[in-house]
Coordinates of C-alpha atoms in Angstrom, one line a residue:
Chain A
M137 CA 89.3 113.8 154.3
T138 CA 88.6 110.8 156.4
L139 CA 86.0 110.5 159.2
S140 CA 88.5 110.7 161.8
E141 CA 90.3 113.7 160.2
Y142 CA 87.0 115.5 160.0
E143 CA 86.1 114.8 163.7
S144 CA 89.6 115.9 164.8
L145 CA 89.3 119.2 162.8
I146 CA 85.8 120.2 164.1
T147 CA 86.5 119.3 167.6
R148 CA 89.8 121.2 167.6
N149 CA 88.1 124.3 166.1
Q150 CA 84.6 124.2 167.5
N151 CA 85.1 126.8 170.2
R152 CA 86.8 129.4 168.0
V153 CA 84.2 129.0 165.0
Y154 CA 81.3 128.9 167.6
G155 CA 82.8 132.0 169.3
Y156 CA 83.1 133.7 166.1
A157 CA 79.6 133.1 165.0
L158 CA 78.3 134.0 168.4
R159 CA 80.0 137.3 168.6
L160 CA 78.7 138.1 165.1
I161 CA 75.0 137.0 165.7
G162 CA 74.7 137.3 169.4
D163 CA 72.3 134.5 169.7
R164 CA 73.5 131.3 171.0
D165 CA 70.9 129.0 169.4
Q166 CA 71.3 130.7 166.0
A167 CA 75.1 130.5 166.3
K168 CA 74.9 126.8 167.1
D169 CA 72.5 126.1 164.2
V170 CA 74.8 128.1 161.9
V171 CA 77.9 126.2 162.9
Q172 CA 76.3 122.9 162.9
D173 CA 74.9 123.5 159.4
A174 CA 78.5 124.6 158.2
M175 CA 80.1 121.5 159.8
L176 CA 77.7 119.2 158.0
R177 CA 78.1 121.0 154.6
M178 CA 81.9 120.5 155.1
W179 CA 81.2 116.7 155.7
K180 CA 79.1 116.7 152.4
H181 CA 82.1 118.5 150.6
R182 CA 84.9 116.6 152.2
D183 CA 86.0 114.8 149.1
R184 CA 86.7 118.2 147.5
L185 CA 88.6 119.5 150.6
E186 CA 92.2 119.2 151.7
V187 CA 92.5 119.1 155.4
D188 CA 94.8 122.1 155.4
G189 CA 92.3 124.4 153.8
A190 CA 89.2 123.0 155.5
I191 CA 89.2 125.3 158.4
S192 CA 89.1 128.3 156.0
W193 CA 86.2 126.7 154.1
L194 CA 84.4 126.2 157.3
L195 CA 84.9 129.8 158.4
R196 CA 83.7 131.1 155.0
V197 CA 80.5 129.1 155.2
T198 CA 80.0 130.2 158.8
H199 CA 80.7 133.9 158.0
N200 CA 78.3 133.8 155.1
A201 CA 75.5 132.2 157.1
C202 CA 76.1 134.8 159.9
I203 CA 75.9 137.8 157.5
D204 CA 72.7 136.3 156.1
Q205 CA 71.3 136.0 159.6
L206 CA 72.1 139.5 160.3
R207 CA 70.7 141.0 157.2
R208 CA 67.4 139.1 158.1
R209 CA 67.2 141.1 161.3
Q210 CA 68.9 144.2 160.1
L211 CA 66.5 146.6 162.1
E212 CA 66.8 144.7 165.3
T213 CA 69.4 146.2 167.7
K214 CA 70.3 145.1 171.2
I215 CA 72.9 146.2 173.8
F216 CA 76.0 144.2 174.7
H217 CA 76.1 142.9 178.2
G218 CA 78.8 141.1 180.0
D219 CA 78.7 137.8 178.0
V220 CA 78.0 138.1 174.4
E221 CA 74.4 138.3 174.4
T222 CA 73.3 140.6 171.5
D223 CA 74.8 142.3 168.5
Q224 CA 73.9 144.9 166.0
L225 CA 74.7 144.7 162.3
G226 CA 77.6 147.0 161.4
T227 CA 76.2 149.0 158.7
G228 CA 79.6 150.5 157.8
E229 CA 78.3 153.9 159.1
W230 CA 81.3 154.3 161.6
S231 CA 80.0 156.6 164.3
P232 CA 81.7 156.8 167.8
A233 CA 78.6 158.6 169.0
R234 CA 76.7 155.2 168.9
V235 CA 78.9 153.9 171.7
T236 CA 77.2 154.6 174.9
E237 CA 79.4 155.8 177.6
S238 CA 80.5 153.2 180.2
R239 CA 83.1 153.1 182.7
D240 CA 84.0 149.5 181.7
M241 CA 86.6 149.3 179.0
M242 CA 85.4 145.9 177.8
D243 CA 81.8 147.2 177.4
N244 CA 83.1 150.1 175.3
L245 CA 85.3 147.9 173.3
K246 CA 82.3 145.5 172.4
Q247 CA 80.3 148.4 171.5
A248 CA 83.0 149.9 169.4
I249 CA 83.5 146.6 167.6
D250 CA 79.9 146.7 166.9
T251 CA 80.1 150.1 165.1
L252 CA 82.7 148.5 162.5
G253 CA 81.2 147.6 159.3
E254 CA 82.0 144.3 157.6
P255 CA 84.5 142.9 156.8
H256 CA 86.4 145.1 159.4
R257 CA 84.4 143.6 162.3
S258 CA 84.9 139.9 161.2
I259 CA 88.6 140.5 160.7
V260 CA 89.0 141.9 164.2
L261 CA 87.1 139.2 165.8
L262 CA 88.8 136.4 163.7
R263 CA 92.3 137.9 164.2
E264 CA 92.3 139.5 167.6
V265 CA 89.7 137.6 169.5
E266 CA 89.6 134.1 168.0
D267 CA 93.3 134.2 166.9
F268 CA 93.0 132.6 163.6
S269 CA 96.0 133.1 161.1
Y270 CA 96.0 135.5 158.5
E271 CA 95.9 132.6 155.9
E272 CA 92.8 131.2 157.5
I273 CA 91.3 134.6 157.4
C274 CA 92.1 135.2 153.8
G275 CA 90.4 132.0 152.9
A276 CA 87.5 132.7 155.0
L277 CA 86.7 136.1 153.7
D278 CA 88.2 135.4 150.2
L279 CA 90.4 138.5 150.4
P280 CA 94.1 138.8 149.6
M281 CA 96.5 139.0 152.5
S282 CA 97.5 142.7 151.7
T283 CA 93.7 143.6 152.0
V284 CA 93.2 141.8 155.2
K285 CA 96.1 143.5 156.8
V286 CA 95.0 146.9 155.7
Y287 CA 91.5 146.3 156.7
L288 CA 92.8 145.2 160.1
H289 CA 95.0 148.3 160.5
R290 CA 92.0 150.6 159.7
A291 CA 89.8 148.7 162.1
R292 CA 92.3 149.1 164.9
R293 CA 92.6 152.7 164.1
R294 CA 88.9 153.2 164.1
L295 CA 88.5 151.4 167.4
R296 CA 91.2 153.5 168.9
K297 CA 89.5 156.7 167.7
T298 CA 86.1 155.5 168.9
L299 CA 87.2 154.7 172.3
E300 CA 89.2 158.0 172.6
E301 CA 86.1 160.0 171.8
V302 CA 84.1 157.8 174.3
M303 CA 86.8 158.7 177.0
Q304 CA 86.7 162.2 176.1
R305 CA 82.9 162.4 176.6
E306 CA 83.3 160.6 179.9
L307 CA 85.8 163.3 181.0
V308 CA 83.3 166.1 180.2
Chain B
M171 CA 108.9 165.6 167.4
N172 CA 105.3 166.1 166.3
W173 CA 103.7 162.8 166.1
S174 CA 102.0 163.9 162.8
D175 CA 105.5 164.1 161.3
T176 CA 106.7 161.6 158.8
T177 CA 109.5 159.1 159.2
S178 CA 112.2 158.6 156.6
S179 CA 110.0 156.2 154.9
G180 CA 107.3 158.8 154.4
R181 CA 104.8 157.4 156.7
P182 CA 103.2 159.6 159.4
V183 CA 104.4 158.5 162.9
D184 CA 100.9 158.0 163.8
E185 CA 100.6 155.3 161.2
L186 CA 103.3 153.5 163.0
I187 CA 101.4 152.8 166.2
E188 CA 99.8 149.5 165.1
P189 CA 102.9 148.2 163.3
Y190 CA 104.9 149.1 166.4
L191 CA 102.5 147.0 168.6
D192 CA 102.8 144.1 166.0
G193 CA 106.7 144.4 166.4
A194 CA 106.9 144.9 162.7
L195 CA 109.0 148.0 162.5
S196 CA 112.6 148.6 161.5
P197 CA 114.8 149.7 164.3
D198 CA 114.7 153.3 163.1
D199 CA 110.9 153.5 162.9
R200 CA 110.7 151.8 166.2
Q201 CA 113.0 154.5 167.7
R202 CA 110.9 157.3 166.2
V203 CA 107.8 155.9 167.9
L204 CA 109.6 155.7 171.2
T205 CA 110.9 159.3 170.7
A206 CA 107.6 160.6 169.7
A207 CA 106.2 159.0 172.9
A208 CA 108.6 160.6 175.1
E209 CA 108.3 164.1 173.6
D210 CA 104.6 164.3 172.9
R211 CA 102.0 163.4 175.7
E212 CA 99.2 163.2 173.1
F213 CA 101.0 160.6 171.1
A214 CA 102.0 158.8 174.2
R215 CA 98.3 158.7 175.2
Q216 CA 97.4 157.4 171.7
L217 CA 100.0 154.6 172.1
A218 CA 98.6 153.7 175.5
V219 CA 95.0 153.6 174.1
A220 CA 96.1 151.3 171.3
R221 CA 98.0 149.0 173.7
S222 CA 94.9 148.7 176.0
I223 CA 92.7 147.9 173.1
R224 CA 95.0 145.2 172.0
E225 CA 95.2 143.8 175.5
A226 CA 91.4 143.9 175.9
L227 CA 90.7 142.2 172.6
H228 CA 93.2 139.4 173.5
S229 CA 91.7 139.0 176.9
M230 CA 88.0 138.8 175.9
P231 CA 86.4 136.0 177.6
S232 CA 86.6 132.9 175.5
V233 CA 83.5 131.2 174.4
V234 CA 82.9 127.4 174.9
A235 CA 80.8 125.7 172.3
P236 CA 77.8 123.7 173.4
P237 CA 78.9 120.3 174.6
D238 CA 76.4 118.6 172.1
L239 CA 77.6 120.5 169.0
V240 CA 80.2 118.1 167.8
P241 CA 78.5 114.8 169.0
S242 CA 75.4 115.8 167.2
V243 CA 77.2 116.5 164.0
M244 CA 79.3 113.2 164.2
R245 CA 76.1 111.3 164.6
V246 CA 75.0 112.5 161.3
A247 CA 78.3 112.1 159.7
R248 CA 78.7 108.4 160.9
K249 CA 75.2 107.5 159.8
D250 CA 75.9 109.0 156.3
R251 CA 79.3 107.1 156.1
R252 CA 77.7 103.8 157.1
K253 CA 75.0 104.3 154.5
Q254 CA 77.5 105.1 151.8
L255 CA 79.7 102.0 152.7
L256 CA 76.9 99.5 152.7
A257 CA 75.6 100.9 149.5
S258 CA 78.9 100.4 147.8
I259 CA 79.4 97.0 149.2
E260 CA 75.9 95.9 148.1
E261 CA 76.5 97.4 144.6
R262 CA 79.9 95.8 144.3
F263 CA 78.3 92.4 145.5
R264 CA 75.4 92.6 142.9
S265 CA 77.5 93.7 140.1
I266 CA 80.1 90.9 140.4
T267 CA 77.6 88.0 141.2
T268 CA 76.3 88.5 137.6
S269 CA 79.6 87.5 136.2
G270 CA 80.1 84.3 138.0
L271 CA 80.1 83.1 141.6
R272 CA 83.9 82.9 142.4
P273 CA 84.5 86.7 142.0
A274 CA 81.5 87.1 144.3
L275 CA 82.7 84.9 146.9
A276 CA 86.2 86.5 146.7
T277 CA 84.6 89.9 147.1
A278 CA 82.3 88.9 149.9
T279 CA 85.2 87.2 151.7
L280 CA 87.2 90.2 151.3
V281 CA 84.5 92.4 152.6
A282 CA 83.9 90.0 155.5
V283 CA 87.7 90.2 156.4
I284 CA 87.6 94.0 156.3
V285 CA 84.6 94.1 158.6
A286 CA 86.1 91.6 160.9
A287 CA 89.3 93.5 160.9
G288 CA 87.4 96.5 162.0
L289 CA 85.8 94.7 164.8
F290 CA 88.6 92.6 166.0
G291 CA 91.4 95.0 165.2
R292 CA 90.3 97.4 167.8
P293 CA 92.6 97.4 170.9
A294 CA 91.0 96.5 174.2
Q295 CA 87.4 96.9 172.9
P296 CA 84.4 95.5 174.6
T297 CA 82.9 92.4 172.9
V298 CA 80.7 93.0 169.7
S299 CA 77.1 92.6 170.2
P300 CA 75.8 88.9 170.1
E301 CA 73.8 89.8 167.1
A302 CA 76.8 91.1 165.1
Q303 CA 79.0 88.2 166.2
A304 CA 76.2 85.7 165.1
A305 CA 75.9 87.6 161.8
L306 CA 79.7 87.4 161.2
D307 CA 79.8 83.7 162.0
Q308 CA 76.8 83.2 159.5
I309 CA 78.8 85.0 156.8
K310 CA 82.0 83.0 157.4
W311 CA 80.2 79.6 157.5
T312 CA 78.1 80.3 154.5
L313 CA 81.1 81.3 152.5
A314 CA 83.1 78.3 153.5
L315 CA 80.1 76.0 152.8
V316 CA 79.6 77.6 149.4
S317 CA 83.2 77.4 148.5
E318 CA 83.4 73.8 149.5
V319 CA 80.3 72.8 147.5
T320 CA 81.4 74.7 144.5
E321 CA 84.8 73.1 144.5
R322 CA 83.5 69.6 144.8
S323 CA 80.6 69.7 142.5
T324 CA 79.2 71.5 139.5
T325 CA 76.4 72.9 141.5
H326 CA 75.8 76.6 141.4
I327 CA 74.0 78.5 144.1
R328 CA 71.7 81.2 142.8
R329 CA 72.5 84.7 143.8
D330 CA 69.2 85.4 145.2
V331 CA 69.6 82.4 147.6
L332 CA 73.1 83.4 148.7
E333 CA 72.7 87.1 149.1
P334 CA 70.5 87.2 152.2
H335 CA 73.0 85.1 153.9
V336 CA 76.0 87.5 153.0
V337 CA 74.8 91.0 152.4
G338 CA 71.9 90.8 154.7
H339 CA 74.1 89.7 157.7
M340 CA 76.6 92.2 156.5
Q341 CA 74.2 95.0 157.6
T342 CA 73.9 93.7 161.0
V343 CA 77.7 93.5 161.3
A344 CA 78.4 96.9 159.9
H345 CA 75.6 98.4 162.0
D346 CA 77.5 97.3 165.1
V347 CA 80.8 98.5 163.7
F348 CA 79.6 102.0 162.7
E349 CA 77.3 102.7 165.5
D350 CA 80.2 102.4 167.9
P351 CA 82.2 105.6 167.7
R352 CA 85.4 103.8 168.7
A353 CA 85.1 101.4 165.9
G354 CA 84.1 103.7 163.2
S355 CA 87.4 105.5 162.9
K356 CA 88.9 102.1 161.9
L357 CA 86.8 101.9 158.8
N358 CA 87.4 105.1 157.1

């Protein structure tokens, strides 16, 4: 990968990669640090990377770094606000009861995404929010295509059930 | 139709909601979903919720990376690239001068041509710094002089005498080239 190919790739994808990191970690400075480190690691390994597969590699490094960050502050929880300020580590213990009621669909959805465990949450963020391709997601999470699609299907169903329960509570 | 019924493929109709929204169903299964939605209010509600979730996910506010994210990364990458290139030029020059002056001259000339191409090959670029221009001129004159002397006589110029006038000046030239983002891309 040449210098100009590298620059073109990171420029083109910076918003989506940073957006993914920010939505996982919930902290702007930490997300920036994670993405910068991942980009520089990609530069160091550029001789081993094909341009086509480089974005998956970058996503994988970013994803792993974000998960490490979240594990470090596993006990810390915050509440989502309008812009993505905070996050909580999805522990895999799916519980619609953890979603506080709000009249705002977006607030409910953000909280519902939060209740998903990994890798379901990452798959939803990468596919539905940041619009990465299935191939890029498979490379990033090191999962076969069929597994990614199954997880996405399950995650969507969980989101639906979570939001239905929240709406039911609001009606009561 | 009860939306917990199965389709001919054996899948519960409920399972078809997401593939339906993906547009990934056969015409038969698609029709079953539409029929279920028309006949069962609960199923229709489920379908509507699923659709709203999709729309909300796709319309989440997009995030813009900090403006200095890529520039700061590129500064490090360019600096690293320049260091590697200079190291390889110096290494090549040193290894070849031990085997004779003519190959060293050829190599240094080639490198000077490459650097000059990087400088002067840029379309509509501002002039290089006076220091870089002076360094490039020094390289060219040194090589021309040495070549002339070597051709006409048996005099050999020691490597340690020649090196500062070629490799040393090369660093000044390359610094100018690689510190200018517009020039760096020409010398990948």
